[in-house]
PDB file of C-alpha atoms in Angstrom:
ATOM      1  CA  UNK E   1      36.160  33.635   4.805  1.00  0.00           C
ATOM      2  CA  UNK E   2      36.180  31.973   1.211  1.00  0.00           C
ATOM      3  CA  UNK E   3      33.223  32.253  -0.485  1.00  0.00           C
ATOM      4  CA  UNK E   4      32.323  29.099  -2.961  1.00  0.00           C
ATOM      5  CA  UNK E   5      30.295  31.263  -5.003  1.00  0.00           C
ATOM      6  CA  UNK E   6      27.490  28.529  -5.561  1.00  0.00           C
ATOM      7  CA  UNK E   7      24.449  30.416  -5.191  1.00  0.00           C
ATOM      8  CA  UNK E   8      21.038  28.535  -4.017  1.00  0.00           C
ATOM      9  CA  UNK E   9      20.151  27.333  -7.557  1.00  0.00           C
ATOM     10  CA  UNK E  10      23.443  25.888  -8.126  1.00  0.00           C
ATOM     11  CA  UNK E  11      23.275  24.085  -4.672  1.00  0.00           C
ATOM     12  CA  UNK E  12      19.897  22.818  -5.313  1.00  0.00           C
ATOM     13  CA  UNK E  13      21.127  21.806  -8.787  1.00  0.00           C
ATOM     14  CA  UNK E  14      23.846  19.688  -7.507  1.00  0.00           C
ATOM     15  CA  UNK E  15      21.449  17.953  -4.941  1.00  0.00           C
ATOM     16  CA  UNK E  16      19.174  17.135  -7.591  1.00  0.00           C
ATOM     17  CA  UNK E  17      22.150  15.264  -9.192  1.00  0.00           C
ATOM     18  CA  UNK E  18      23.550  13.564  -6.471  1.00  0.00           C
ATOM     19  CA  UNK E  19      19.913  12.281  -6.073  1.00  0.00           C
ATOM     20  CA  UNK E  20      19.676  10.602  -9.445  1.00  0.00           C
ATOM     21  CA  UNK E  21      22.799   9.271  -8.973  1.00  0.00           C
ATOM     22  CA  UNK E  22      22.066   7.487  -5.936  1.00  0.00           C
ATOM     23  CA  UNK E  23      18.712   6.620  -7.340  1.00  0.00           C
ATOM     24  CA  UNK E  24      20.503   4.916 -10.345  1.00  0.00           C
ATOM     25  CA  UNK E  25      23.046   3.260  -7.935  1.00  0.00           C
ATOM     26  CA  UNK E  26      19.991   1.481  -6.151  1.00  0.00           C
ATOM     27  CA  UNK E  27      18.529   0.106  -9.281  1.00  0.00           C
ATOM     28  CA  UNK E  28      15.858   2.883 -10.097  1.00  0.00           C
ATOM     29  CA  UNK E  29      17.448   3.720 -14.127  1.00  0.00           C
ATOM     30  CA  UNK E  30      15.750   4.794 -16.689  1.00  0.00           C
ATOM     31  CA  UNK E  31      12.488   3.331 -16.198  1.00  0.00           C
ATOM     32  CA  UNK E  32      10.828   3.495 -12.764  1.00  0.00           C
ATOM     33  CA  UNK E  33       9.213   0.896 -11.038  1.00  0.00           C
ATOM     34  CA  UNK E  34       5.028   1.750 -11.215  1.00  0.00           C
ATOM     35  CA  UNK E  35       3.917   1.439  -8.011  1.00  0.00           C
ATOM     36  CA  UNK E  36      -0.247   1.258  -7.611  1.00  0.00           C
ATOM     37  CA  UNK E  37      -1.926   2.235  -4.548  1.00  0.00           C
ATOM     38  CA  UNK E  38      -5.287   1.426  -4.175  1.00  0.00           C
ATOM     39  CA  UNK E  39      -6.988   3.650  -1.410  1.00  0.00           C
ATOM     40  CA  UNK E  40      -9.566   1.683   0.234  1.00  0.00           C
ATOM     41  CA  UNK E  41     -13.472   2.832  -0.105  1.00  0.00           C
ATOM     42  CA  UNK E  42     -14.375   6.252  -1.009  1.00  0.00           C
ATOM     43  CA  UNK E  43     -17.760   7.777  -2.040  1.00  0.00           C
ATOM     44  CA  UNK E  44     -20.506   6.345  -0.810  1.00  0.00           C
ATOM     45  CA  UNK E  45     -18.775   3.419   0.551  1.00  0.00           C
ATOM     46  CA  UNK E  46     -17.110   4.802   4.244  1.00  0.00           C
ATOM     47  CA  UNK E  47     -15.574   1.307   5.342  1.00  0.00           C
ATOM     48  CA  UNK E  48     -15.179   1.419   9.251  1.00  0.00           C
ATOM     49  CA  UNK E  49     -16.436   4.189  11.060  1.00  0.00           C
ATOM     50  CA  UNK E  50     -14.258   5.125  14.130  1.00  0.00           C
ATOM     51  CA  UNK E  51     -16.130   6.018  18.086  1.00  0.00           C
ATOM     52  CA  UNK E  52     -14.998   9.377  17.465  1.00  0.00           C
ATOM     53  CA  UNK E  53     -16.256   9.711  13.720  1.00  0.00           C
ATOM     54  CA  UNK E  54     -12.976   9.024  12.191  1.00  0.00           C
ATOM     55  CA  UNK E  55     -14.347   6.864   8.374  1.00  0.00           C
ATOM     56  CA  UNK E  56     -11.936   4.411   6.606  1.00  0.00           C
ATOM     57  CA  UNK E  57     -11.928   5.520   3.697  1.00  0.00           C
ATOM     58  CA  UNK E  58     -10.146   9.041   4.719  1.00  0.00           C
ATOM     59  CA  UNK E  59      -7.092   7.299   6.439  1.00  0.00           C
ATOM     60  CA  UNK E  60      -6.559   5.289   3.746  1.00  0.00           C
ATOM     61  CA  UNK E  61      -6.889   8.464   1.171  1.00  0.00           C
ATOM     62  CA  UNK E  62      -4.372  10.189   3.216  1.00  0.00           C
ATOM     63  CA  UNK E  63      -2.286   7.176   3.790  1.00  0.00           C
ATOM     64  CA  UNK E  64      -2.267   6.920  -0.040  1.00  0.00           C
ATOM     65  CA  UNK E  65      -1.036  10.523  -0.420  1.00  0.00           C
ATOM     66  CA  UNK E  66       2.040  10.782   2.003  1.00  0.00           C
ATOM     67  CA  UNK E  67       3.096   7.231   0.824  1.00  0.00           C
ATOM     68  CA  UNK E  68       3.233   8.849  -2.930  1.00  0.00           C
ATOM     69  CA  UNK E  69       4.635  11.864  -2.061  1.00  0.00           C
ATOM     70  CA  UNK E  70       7.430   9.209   0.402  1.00  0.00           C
ATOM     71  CA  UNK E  71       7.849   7.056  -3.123  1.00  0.00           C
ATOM     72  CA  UNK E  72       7.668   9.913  -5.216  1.00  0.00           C
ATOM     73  CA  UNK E  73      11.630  10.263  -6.381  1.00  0.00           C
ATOM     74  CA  UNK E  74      12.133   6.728  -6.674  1.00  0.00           C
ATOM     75  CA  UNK E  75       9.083   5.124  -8.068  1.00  0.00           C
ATOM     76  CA  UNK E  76       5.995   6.006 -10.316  1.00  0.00           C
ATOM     77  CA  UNK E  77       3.225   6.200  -8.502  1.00  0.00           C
ATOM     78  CA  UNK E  78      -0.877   5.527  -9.518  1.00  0.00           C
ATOM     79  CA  UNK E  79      -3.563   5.796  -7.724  1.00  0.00           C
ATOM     80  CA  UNK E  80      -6.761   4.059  -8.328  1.00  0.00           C
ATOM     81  CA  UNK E  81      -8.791   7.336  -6.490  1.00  0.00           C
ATOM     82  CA  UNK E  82      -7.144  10.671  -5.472  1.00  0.00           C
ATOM     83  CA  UNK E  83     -10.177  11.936  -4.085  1.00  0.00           C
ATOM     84  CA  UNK E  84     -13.225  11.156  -2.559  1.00  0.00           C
ATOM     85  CA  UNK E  85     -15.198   8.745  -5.250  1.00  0.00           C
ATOM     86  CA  UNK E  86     -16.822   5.532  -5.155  1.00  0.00           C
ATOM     87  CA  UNK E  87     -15.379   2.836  -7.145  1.00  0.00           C
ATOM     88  CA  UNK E  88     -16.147  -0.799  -7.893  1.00  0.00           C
ATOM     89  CA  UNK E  89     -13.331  -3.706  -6.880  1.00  0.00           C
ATOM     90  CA  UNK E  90     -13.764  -4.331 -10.682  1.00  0.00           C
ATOM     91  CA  UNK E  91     -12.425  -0.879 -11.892  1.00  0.00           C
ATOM     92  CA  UNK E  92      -9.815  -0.954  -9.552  1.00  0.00           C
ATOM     93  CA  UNK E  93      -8.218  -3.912 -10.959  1.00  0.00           C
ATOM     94  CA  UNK E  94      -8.742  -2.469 -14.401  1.00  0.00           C
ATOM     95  CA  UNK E  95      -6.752   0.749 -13.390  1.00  0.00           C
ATOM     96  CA  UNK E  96      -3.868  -0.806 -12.318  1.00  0.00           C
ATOM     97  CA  UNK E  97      -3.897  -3.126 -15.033  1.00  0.00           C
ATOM     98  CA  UNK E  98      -4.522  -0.774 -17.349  1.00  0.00           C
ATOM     99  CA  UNK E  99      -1.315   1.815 -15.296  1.00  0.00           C
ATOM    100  CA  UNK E 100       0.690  -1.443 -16.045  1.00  0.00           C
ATOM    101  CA  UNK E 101       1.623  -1.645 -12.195  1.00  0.00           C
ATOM    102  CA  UNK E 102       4.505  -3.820 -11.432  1.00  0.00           C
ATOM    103  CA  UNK E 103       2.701  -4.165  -7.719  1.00  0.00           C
ATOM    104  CA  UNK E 104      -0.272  -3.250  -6.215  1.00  0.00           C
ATOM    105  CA  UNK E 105      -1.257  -2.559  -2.435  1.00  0.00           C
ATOM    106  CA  UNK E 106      -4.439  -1.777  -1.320  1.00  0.00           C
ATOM    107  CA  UNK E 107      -4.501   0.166   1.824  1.00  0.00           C
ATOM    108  CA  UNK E 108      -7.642  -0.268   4.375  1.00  0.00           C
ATOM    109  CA  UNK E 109      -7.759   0.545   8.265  1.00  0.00           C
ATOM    110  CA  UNK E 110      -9.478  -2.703  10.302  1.00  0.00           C
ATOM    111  CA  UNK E 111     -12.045  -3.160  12.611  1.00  0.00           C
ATOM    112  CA  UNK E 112     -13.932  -5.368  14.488  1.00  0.00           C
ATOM    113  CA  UNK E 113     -15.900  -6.520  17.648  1.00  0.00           C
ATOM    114  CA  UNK E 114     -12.710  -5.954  19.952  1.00  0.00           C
ATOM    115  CA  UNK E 115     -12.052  -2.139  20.870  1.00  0.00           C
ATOM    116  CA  UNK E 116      -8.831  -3.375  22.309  1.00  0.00           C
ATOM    117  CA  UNK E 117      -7.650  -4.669  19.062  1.00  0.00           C
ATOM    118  CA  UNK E 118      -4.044  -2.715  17.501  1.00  0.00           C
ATOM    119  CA  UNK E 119      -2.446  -4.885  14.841  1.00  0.00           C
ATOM    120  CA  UNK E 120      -1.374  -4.446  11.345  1.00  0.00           C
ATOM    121  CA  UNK E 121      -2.785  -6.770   8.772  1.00  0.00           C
ATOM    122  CA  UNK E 122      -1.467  -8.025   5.760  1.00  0.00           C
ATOM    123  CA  UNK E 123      -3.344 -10.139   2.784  1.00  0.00           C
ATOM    124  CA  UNK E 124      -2.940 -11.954   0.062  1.00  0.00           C
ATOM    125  CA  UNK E 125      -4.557 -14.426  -2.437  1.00  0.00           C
ATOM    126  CA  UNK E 126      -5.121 -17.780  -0.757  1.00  0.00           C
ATOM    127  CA  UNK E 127      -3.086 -20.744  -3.145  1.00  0.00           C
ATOM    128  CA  UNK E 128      -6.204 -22.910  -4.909  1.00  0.00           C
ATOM    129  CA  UNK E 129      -7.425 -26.187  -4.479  1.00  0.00           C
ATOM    130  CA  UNK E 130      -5.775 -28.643  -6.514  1.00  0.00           C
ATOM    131  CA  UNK E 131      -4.566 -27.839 -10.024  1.00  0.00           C
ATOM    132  CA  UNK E 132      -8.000 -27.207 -11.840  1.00  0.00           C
ATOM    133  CA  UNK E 133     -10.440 -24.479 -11.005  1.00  0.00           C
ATOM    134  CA  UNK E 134     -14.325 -24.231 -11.975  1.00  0.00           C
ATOM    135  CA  UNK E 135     -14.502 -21.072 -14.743  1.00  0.00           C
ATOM    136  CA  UNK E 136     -18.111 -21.191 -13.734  1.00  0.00           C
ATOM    137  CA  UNK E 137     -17.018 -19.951  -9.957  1.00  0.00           C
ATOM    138  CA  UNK E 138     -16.110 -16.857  -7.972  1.00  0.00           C
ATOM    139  CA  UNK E 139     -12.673 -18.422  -7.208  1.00  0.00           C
ATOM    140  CA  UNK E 140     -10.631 -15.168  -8.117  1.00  0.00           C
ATOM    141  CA  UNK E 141      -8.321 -16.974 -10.646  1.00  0.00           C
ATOM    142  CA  UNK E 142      -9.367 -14.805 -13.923  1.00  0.00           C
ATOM    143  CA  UNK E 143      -7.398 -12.346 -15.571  1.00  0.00           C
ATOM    144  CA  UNK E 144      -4.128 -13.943 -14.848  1.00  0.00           C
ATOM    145  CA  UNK E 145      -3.297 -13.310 -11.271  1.00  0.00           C
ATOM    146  CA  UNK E 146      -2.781 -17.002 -10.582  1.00  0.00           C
ATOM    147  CA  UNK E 147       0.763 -16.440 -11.468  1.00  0.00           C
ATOM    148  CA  UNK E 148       1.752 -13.850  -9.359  1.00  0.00           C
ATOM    149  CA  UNK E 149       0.951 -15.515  -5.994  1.00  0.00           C
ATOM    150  CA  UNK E 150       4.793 -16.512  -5.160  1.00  0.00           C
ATOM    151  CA  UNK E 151       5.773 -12.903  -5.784  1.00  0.00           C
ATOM    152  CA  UNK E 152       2.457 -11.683  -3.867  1.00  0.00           C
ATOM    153  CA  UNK E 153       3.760 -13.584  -1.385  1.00  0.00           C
ATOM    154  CA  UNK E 154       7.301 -12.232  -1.333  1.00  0.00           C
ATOM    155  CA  UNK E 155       5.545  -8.598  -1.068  1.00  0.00           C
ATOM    156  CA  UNK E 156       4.284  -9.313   1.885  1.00  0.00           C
ATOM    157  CA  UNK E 157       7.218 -10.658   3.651  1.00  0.00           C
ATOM    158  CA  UNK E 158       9.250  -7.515   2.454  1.00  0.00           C
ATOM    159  CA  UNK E 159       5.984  -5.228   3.902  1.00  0.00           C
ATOM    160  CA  UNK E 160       5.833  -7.008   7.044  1.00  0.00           C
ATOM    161  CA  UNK E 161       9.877  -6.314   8.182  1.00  0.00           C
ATOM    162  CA  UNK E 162       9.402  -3.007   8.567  1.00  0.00           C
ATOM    163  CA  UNK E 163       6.063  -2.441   9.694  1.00  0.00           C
ATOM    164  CA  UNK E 164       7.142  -5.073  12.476  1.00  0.00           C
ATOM    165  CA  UNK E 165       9.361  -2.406  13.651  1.00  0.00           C
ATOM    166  CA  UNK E 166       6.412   0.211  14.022  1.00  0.00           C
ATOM    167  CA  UNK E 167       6.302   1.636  17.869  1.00  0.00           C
ATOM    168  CA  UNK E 168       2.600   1.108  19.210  1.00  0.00           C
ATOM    169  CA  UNK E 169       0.919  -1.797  17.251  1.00  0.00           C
ATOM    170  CA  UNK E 170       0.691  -5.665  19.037  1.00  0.00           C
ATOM    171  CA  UNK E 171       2.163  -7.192  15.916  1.00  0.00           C
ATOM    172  CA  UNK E 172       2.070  -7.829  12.158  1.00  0.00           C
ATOM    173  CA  UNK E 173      -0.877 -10.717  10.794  1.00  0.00           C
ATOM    174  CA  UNK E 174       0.116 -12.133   7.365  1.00  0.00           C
ATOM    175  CA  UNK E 175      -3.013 -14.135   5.936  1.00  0.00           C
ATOM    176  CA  UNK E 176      -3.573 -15.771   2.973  1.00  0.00           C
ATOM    177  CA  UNK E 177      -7.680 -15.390   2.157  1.00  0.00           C
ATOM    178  CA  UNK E 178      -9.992 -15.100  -1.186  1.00  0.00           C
ATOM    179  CA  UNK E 179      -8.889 -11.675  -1.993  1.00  0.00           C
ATOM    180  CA  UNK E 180     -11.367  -9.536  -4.396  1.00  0.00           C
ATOM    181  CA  UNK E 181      -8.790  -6.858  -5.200  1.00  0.00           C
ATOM    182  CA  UNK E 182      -6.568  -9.519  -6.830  1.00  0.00           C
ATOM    183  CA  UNK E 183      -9.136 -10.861  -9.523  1.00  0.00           C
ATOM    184  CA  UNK E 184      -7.924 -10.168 -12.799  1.00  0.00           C
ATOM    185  CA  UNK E 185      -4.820  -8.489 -11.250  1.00  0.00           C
ATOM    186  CA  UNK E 186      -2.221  -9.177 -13.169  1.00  0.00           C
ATOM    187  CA  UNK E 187       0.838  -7.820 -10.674  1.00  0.00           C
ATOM    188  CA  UNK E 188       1.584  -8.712  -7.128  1.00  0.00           C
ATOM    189  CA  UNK E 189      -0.946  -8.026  -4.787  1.00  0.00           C
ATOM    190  CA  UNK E 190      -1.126  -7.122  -0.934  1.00  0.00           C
ATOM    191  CA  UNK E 191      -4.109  -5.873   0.993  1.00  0.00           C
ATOM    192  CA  UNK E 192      -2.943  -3.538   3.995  1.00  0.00           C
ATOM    193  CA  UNK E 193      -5.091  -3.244   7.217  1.00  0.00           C
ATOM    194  CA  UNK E 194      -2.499  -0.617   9.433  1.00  0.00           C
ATOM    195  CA  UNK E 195      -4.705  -0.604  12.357  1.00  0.00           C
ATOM    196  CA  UNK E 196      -7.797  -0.865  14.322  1.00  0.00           C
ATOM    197  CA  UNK E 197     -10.477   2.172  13.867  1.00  0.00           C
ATOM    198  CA  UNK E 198     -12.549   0.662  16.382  1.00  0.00           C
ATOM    199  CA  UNK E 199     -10.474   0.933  19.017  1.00  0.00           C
ATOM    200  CA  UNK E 200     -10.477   4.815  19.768  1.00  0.00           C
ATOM    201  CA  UNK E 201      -6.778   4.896  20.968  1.00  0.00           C
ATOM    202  CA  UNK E 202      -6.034   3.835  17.708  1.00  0.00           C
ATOM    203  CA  UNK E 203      -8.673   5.990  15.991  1.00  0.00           C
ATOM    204  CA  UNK E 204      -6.818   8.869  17.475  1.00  0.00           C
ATOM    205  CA  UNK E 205      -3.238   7.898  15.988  1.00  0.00           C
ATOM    206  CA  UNK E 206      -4.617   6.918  12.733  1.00  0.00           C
ATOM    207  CA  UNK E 207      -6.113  10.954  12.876  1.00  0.00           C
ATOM    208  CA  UNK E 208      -2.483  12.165  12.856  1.00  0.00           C
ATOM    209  CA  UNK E 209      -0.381  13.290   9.962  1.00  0.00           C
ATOM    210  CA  UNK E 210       2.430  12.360  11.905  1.00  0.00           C
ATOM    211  CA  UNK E 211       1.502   8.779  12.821  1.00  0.00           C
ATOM    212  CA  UNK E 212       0.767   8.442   8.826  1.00  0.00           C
ATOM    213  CA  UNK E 213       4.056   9.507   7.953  1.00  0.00           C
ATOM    214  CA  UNK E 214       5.772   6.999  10.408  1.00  0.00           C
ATOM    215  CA  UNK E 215       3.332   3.954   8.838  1.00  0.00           C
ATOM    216  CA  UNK E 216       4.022   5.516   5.240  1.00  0.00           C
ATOM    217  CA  UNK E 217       7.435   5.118   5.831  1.00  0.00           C
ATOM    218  CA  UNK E 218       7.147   1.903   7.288  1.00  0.00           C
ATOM    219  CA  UNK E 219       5.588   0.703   4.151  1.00  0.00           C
ATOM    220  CA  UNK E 220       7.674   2.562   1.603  1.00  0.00           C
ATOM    221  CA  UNK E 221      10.990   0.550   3.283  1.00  0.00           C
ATOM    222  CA  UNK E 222       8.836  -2.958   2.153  1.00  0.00           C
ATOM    223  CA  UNK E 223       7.814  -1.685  -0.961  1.00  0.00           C
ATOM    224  CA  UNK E 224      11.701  -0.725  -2.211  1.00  0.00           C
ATOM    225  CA  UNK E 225      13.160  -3.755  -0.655  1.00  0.00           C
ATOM    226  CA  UNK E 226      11.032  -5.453  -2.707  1.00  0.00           C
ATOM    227  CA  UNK E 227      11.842  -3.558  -6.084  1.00  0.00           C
ATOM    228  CA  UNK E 228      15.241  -4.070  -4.956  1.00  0.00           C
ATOM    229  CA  UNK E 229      15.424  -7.469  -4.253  1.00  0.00           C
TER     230      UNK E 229
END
């Protein structure tokens, strides 16, 4: 039998082209897109606690991580925390501002009075009142994110597609609501609640690597139809 005579560096050095070129071919040149993830709670602040003991803040650390490591080739990727620390909604705006994110999601797990609950949950800035706002009020206008609602919304949509097709969950919520992670933002913004922590079936799935890959990857399909639109 023939022998090519490509050893395993020259195989894995061919791979690594054929990936750039098909990461070029889908729009991802020069500059990647900066993607911002903004793990929900940490430190002090646990979110939801699960039956079982399972805190809110971990999922959505770990959720964080395997989406990177998923969006890693074809996107730059921030985090607001990469470990366990407490942080104000304030200074995660200012990170991604200041990581000059073309998007932002902010990943939570729910909760709620209803163990029986198992939907995914998506949010964004509610549209204002009329054309003027009151400076003087908490109406989460400042900073510029007023004019990234439309595309906020078309994040969403792209988000919701995929994680629609998700084995196991009820359904996909989309709400509009005063959002405190998009004050000041001045990107896109989508909060992401991928299931119920209170209900201990779902506490138990949201425990596994596996599950977290399959939601990651669920996400990371909305996120680069988006980019790609």
């Amino acid at each position: 039998m023939l022998k090519s005579g490509r050893g395993p560096k020259a195989v894995a050095l061919v791979s690594a082209c054929v990936m750039v070129l098909l990461l070029a071919a889908a729009g991802y040149g020069g500059e990647r897109p900066v993607v911002v993830l903004d793990p929900g709670h940490g430190g002090e602040d646990v979110g939801v606690t699960g039956s079982y003991g399972s805190r809110e803040k971990d999922v959505a650390l770990a959720l964080a991580l395997e989406l990177r490591r998923q969006l890693g080739l074809s996107c730059d990727v921030r985090l607001t925390r990469e470990s366990d620390s407490t942080l104000s909604v304030m200074r995660r705006v200012e990170l991604a501002n200041s990581f000059h994110g073309d998007l932002l999601v902010s990943l939570h797990a729910g909760g709620g009075l209803s163990r029986d609950a198992n939907r995914i949950a998506l949010f964004v800035q509610q549209e204002p009142k009329g054309r003027a706002t009151d400076p003087g009020r908490d109406n989460g206008w400042d900073g510029g994110h007023r004019p990234h609602i439309s595309e906020s919304q078309a994040l969403a949509t792209m988000l919701e597609r995929p994680l629609a097709l998700l084995d196991g969950y009820e359904g996909v919520d989309y709400s509009a609501v005063p959002l405190g992670i998009a004050r000041g933002a001045g990107m896109p913004v989508v909060l992401l609640e991928v299931g119920n922590l209170t209900n201990p079936r779902e506490e138990g799935r949201l425990e596994s690597p596996e599950h977290l890959r399959r939601v990651a990857a669920a996400v990371a399909a909305g996120i680069d139809a988006y980019l790609l639109r």
